[in-house]
Amino acid sequence: MSKHLSMDIRVPIELDNPSIMRFEEKCIKCGMCRDICRDYIGVHGTYSLKDTNDTAVCINCGQCANVCPASSITEKYEYQQIAEAVKNKDKIVIFSTSPSVRVALGEEFGMEKGSLVEGKMVSLLRALGGNYILDTNFAADLTIVEEASELIQRITTGSKPLPQFTSCCPAWVKYAEIYHPEILPNLSTAKSPIGMQGPTIKTYFAKKMNIDPEKIVNVAVTPCTAKKFEIRRDEMKDAGKKLGIEDMRDMDYVITTRELALWAKEAGVDFKALEESSFDKVMGESTGAGIIFGNTGGVMEAALRTAYEYVTHEKAPADLFELKEVRGMGGIKEAGIKVGDLTVNVAVIYGTENADKVIEKVKNGEKSYHFIEVMTCPGGCIGGGGQPKDLDAERDEINQKRIDSLYKKDTLTPIRSSHENSEIIALYKEFYGHPLSELAEEMLHTQYYDRSKELGKGEDSMKKFRCTVCGYIHEGETAPEKCPVCKQGADKFVLVEEEKASGSKYAGTKTEKNLMEAFSGESQARNKYKYFSQVAQREGFEQIAAIFMETSEQESQHAKMWYEEFHGLGNTAENLKTAAEGENGEWTDMYARMAKEAREEGFEELAVKFENVARVEKEHEERYLKLLANVEKNLVFKNEGETKWMCRQCGHVHYGAEAPESCPTCGFAKAYFERKAENY
């Protein structure tokens, strides 16, 4: 039986998805997440859970969260971890802000849609404890310089195939890796602005500011949930490789626009009352070209401004500073741009379903382009999966206001071409040398991988290994040398046998959904009647109390019957893992959200109770994981050194490294022994 509801009902989401999560109790099963993922993103419906070993395929774009009317799907929160880093005096927290955040953040505080709140945003990040506030627009300029240089190299030397696709949208990159691995050589190897910002901070910036790179906590503030996936890609550790610091990520955390607003509200910051302030000087300067990165067509327009001047050695013409053909909310836009003697044919796309259409036309020779920009989200990054949402307003209208705000900022910026940014010029002079240099290739460029197997794992799929200490899952032919989470060695990993895809006769049917609802209803009734019994007993109605308890036990049997029917009961190790996952979801997601909402609505006492119960659930998870480790390592009834064991049946005490096969007093088996620890 699948662990997911039928794909006819909603999109499946894995618990270990780094970008998004679902609060089950809030899901109203409306199907809006299913529809946008199928019709606009082009993922839902392209695979079956049976083929993927019951594993969801996801490009991490977060558009399902943007349309969810019940906020059952949200980004996976990281701001609490950053708040803890801020409290650590040994850490230097550096925030880098994407262009689209500054034209959407104000909406979370009741301001006009599309309001440019750059100065207040910087002040907010300082108020939350940031040591340095940098502008990712700086890295957008850096990305344009590298990407434009690569485009010119492709066109003039034929060293790589055309058309060149942009690579700054991580959801699009992952989509290409899964659905179109044949075009991976066409993707620009230039990292996204965040991908370039991270390693540049931990090398160039750290040296310039005399900061120990290992003390830096890099935080990207973005409109995008897919960035949470991107920063965790194995190849995003180039600063650590250069510095000889093992396992150091270039960018440590990503928070979305919505997360930043949530953090600000929880911290009690009055956003509207904040004074405006400026970015820090180093890596804080940007051009108009970097600013429009957040808009669909913005990357294309910015790249062409620089490419034109690189090729012709002349100032780009006025129409490249307002390239109307690639602006606006059209899903597919085209233009032909005269650059010297060459007409550069370009396309601008948003929506990966639209990208499919263009790719097909290119492959069959119907269309020929030199350069194609692809953004997954509507309108580009300004419509990202982590942006404020207003389901009562027209989405395109909101996005257009954000787009207009960024274009207005571009026109008011003194320098509007990326290669003219004085800080970028200094960066190349002092550190990278020149575009596409050996060091630039090492730090600012990346590679891609064929992920098409995610659509249907065969016999050659990778093995899974679970860390018995913290539960981390590693995929590969062998266990890793060291767990990236708890740092334990390879000896702490055990091979996880793949669960077979559900072969249940109910899979994907309404009956499957009905069985799940029946289980939920019977479980709630069982607990409810138990509470009613306690009340009746307290009030002196012993018979009624007994009837309530009798009915409660019957409801428990009904619940068990339905659970076994649609899910099945695993062995003890499997059940401990399931239990630990459930407890983790409760303390990391469910109770954290409940406490926040209770506090927002003025129920402080209840919020504290939610937080206290969350701590208990955390202890439950840790206990289950320890028990799971003991079961998997056959240590439930064994220990290193002499241990006090007690028979749970009669109280007999035994000392030794292992519990006896049976109790010498009452005769009960080893199974009834437990490790005994006194607490008095």
Tab-separated table of N, CA and C in Angstrom, residues 2 53 101 135 180 221 255 261 327 337 346 362 411 428 439 475 478 481 514 526 559 564 568 577 646 649 669:
chain	number	residue	atom	x	y	z
A	2	SER	N	0.549	2.182	-0.844
A	2	SER	CA	1.322	3.421	-0.930
A	2	SER	C	1.182	4.243	0.337
A	53	ASN	N	8.887	3.247	-6.960
A	53	ASN	CA	9.004	2.685	-5.621
A	53	ASN	C	8.340	3.594	-4.580
A	101	VAL	N	12.516	39.696	-3.753
A	101	VAL	CA	12.055	39.811	-2.362
A	101	VAL	C	11.645	41.247	-2.063
A	135	ASP	N	23.843	42.137	-1.272
A	135	ASP	CA	22.833	42.130	-2.329
A	135	ASP	C	23.142	41.037	-3.342
A	180	HIS	N	14.628	15.925	-19.688
A	180	HIS	CA	15.354	16.189	-20.941
A	180	HIS	C	16.863	16.102	-20.741
A	221	VAL	N	18.148	35.008	1.062
A	221	VAL	CA	16.742	35.387	1.219
A	221	VAL	C	16.164	35.462	-0.193
A	255	ILE	N	15.937	31.129	3.133
A	255	ILE	CA	14.600	31.440	3.626
A	255	ILE	C	13.855	32.210	2.547
A	261	ALA	N	9.038	37.220	6.550
A	261	ALA	CA	7.929	37.955	7.164
A	261	ALA	C	7.450	37.256	8.429
A	327	ARG	N	9.506	41.166	-22.671
A	327	ARG	CA	8.870	41.591	-21.423
A	327	ARG	C	7.399	41.157	-21.399
A	337	ILE	N	17.670	39.719	-32.265
A	337	ILE	CA	18.449	40.892	-31.863
A	337	ILE	C	19.697	40.993	-32.735
A	346	VAL	N	16.378	34.622	-29.933
A	346	VAL	CA	16.205	34.270	-28.521
A	346	VAL	C	14.755	33.917	-28.248
A	362	VAL	N	12.449	22.838	-31.196
A	362	VAL	CA	13.884	22.926	-31.508
A	362	VAL	C	14.387	21.578	-32.030
A	411	THR	N	15.425	51.495	-14.420
A	411	THR	CA	15.547	52.779	-15.135
A	411	THR	C	16.135	53.875	-14.254
A	428	TYR	N	37.062	40.752	-10.366
A	428	TYR	CA	37.878	40.054	-11.367
A	428	TYR	C	39.348	40.466	-11.250
A	439	LEU	N	39.964	29.800	-12.390
A	439	LEU	CA	39.358	29.937	-11.060
A	439	LEU	C	37.856	30.188	-11.172
A	475	GLU	N	21.964	7.527	-0.536
A	475	GLU	CA	21.804	6.683	-1.714
A	475	GLU	C	23.136	6.545	-2.431
A	478	THR	N	27.655	2.245	-1.999
A	478	THR	CA	28.164	1.918	-0.673
A	478	THR	C	27.766	3.011	0.305
A	481	GLU	N	31.525	7.561	3.780
A	481	GLU	CA	32.583	7.461	4.789
A	481	GLU	C	32.134	8.044	6.113
A	514	ASN	N	-11.467	6.138	1.292
A	514	ASN	CA	-12.473	5.840	2.315
A	514	ASN	C	-11.885	5.047	3.471
A	526	ARG	N	-12.067	6.172	19.362
A	526	ARG	CA	-11.464	5.351	20.433
A	526	ARG	C	-10.952	6.217	21.575
A	559	ALA	N	-10.245	0.388	13.975
A	559	ALA	CA	-9.160	1.196	13.414
A	559	ALA	C	-8.011	0.315	12.938
A	564	GLU	N	-4.634	-2.013	8.738
A	564	GLU	CA	-3.996	-3.174	8.121
A	564	GLU	C	-4.462	-3.355	6.675
A	568	GLY	N	-1.078	-1.829	6.141
A	568	GLY	CA	-0.345	-2.988	6.626
A	568	GLY	C	0.535	-2.621	7.805
A	577	LYS	N	10.639	3.077	12.789
A	577	LYS	CA	10.995	4.127	11.834
A	577	LYS	C	9.780	4.993	11.505
A	646	MET	N	16.121	-6.071	34.440
A	646	MET	CA	15.017	-6.410	35.344
A	646	MET	C	13.886	-7.075	34.572
A	649	GLN	N	8.005	-8.775	34.479
A	649	GLN	CA	6.885	-9.553	34.985
A	649	GLN	C	6.927	-9.693	36.508
A	669	ALA	N	10.188	-15.375	29.369
A	669	ALA	CA	11.287	-15.343	28.410
A	669	ALA	C	12.083	-14.038	28.467
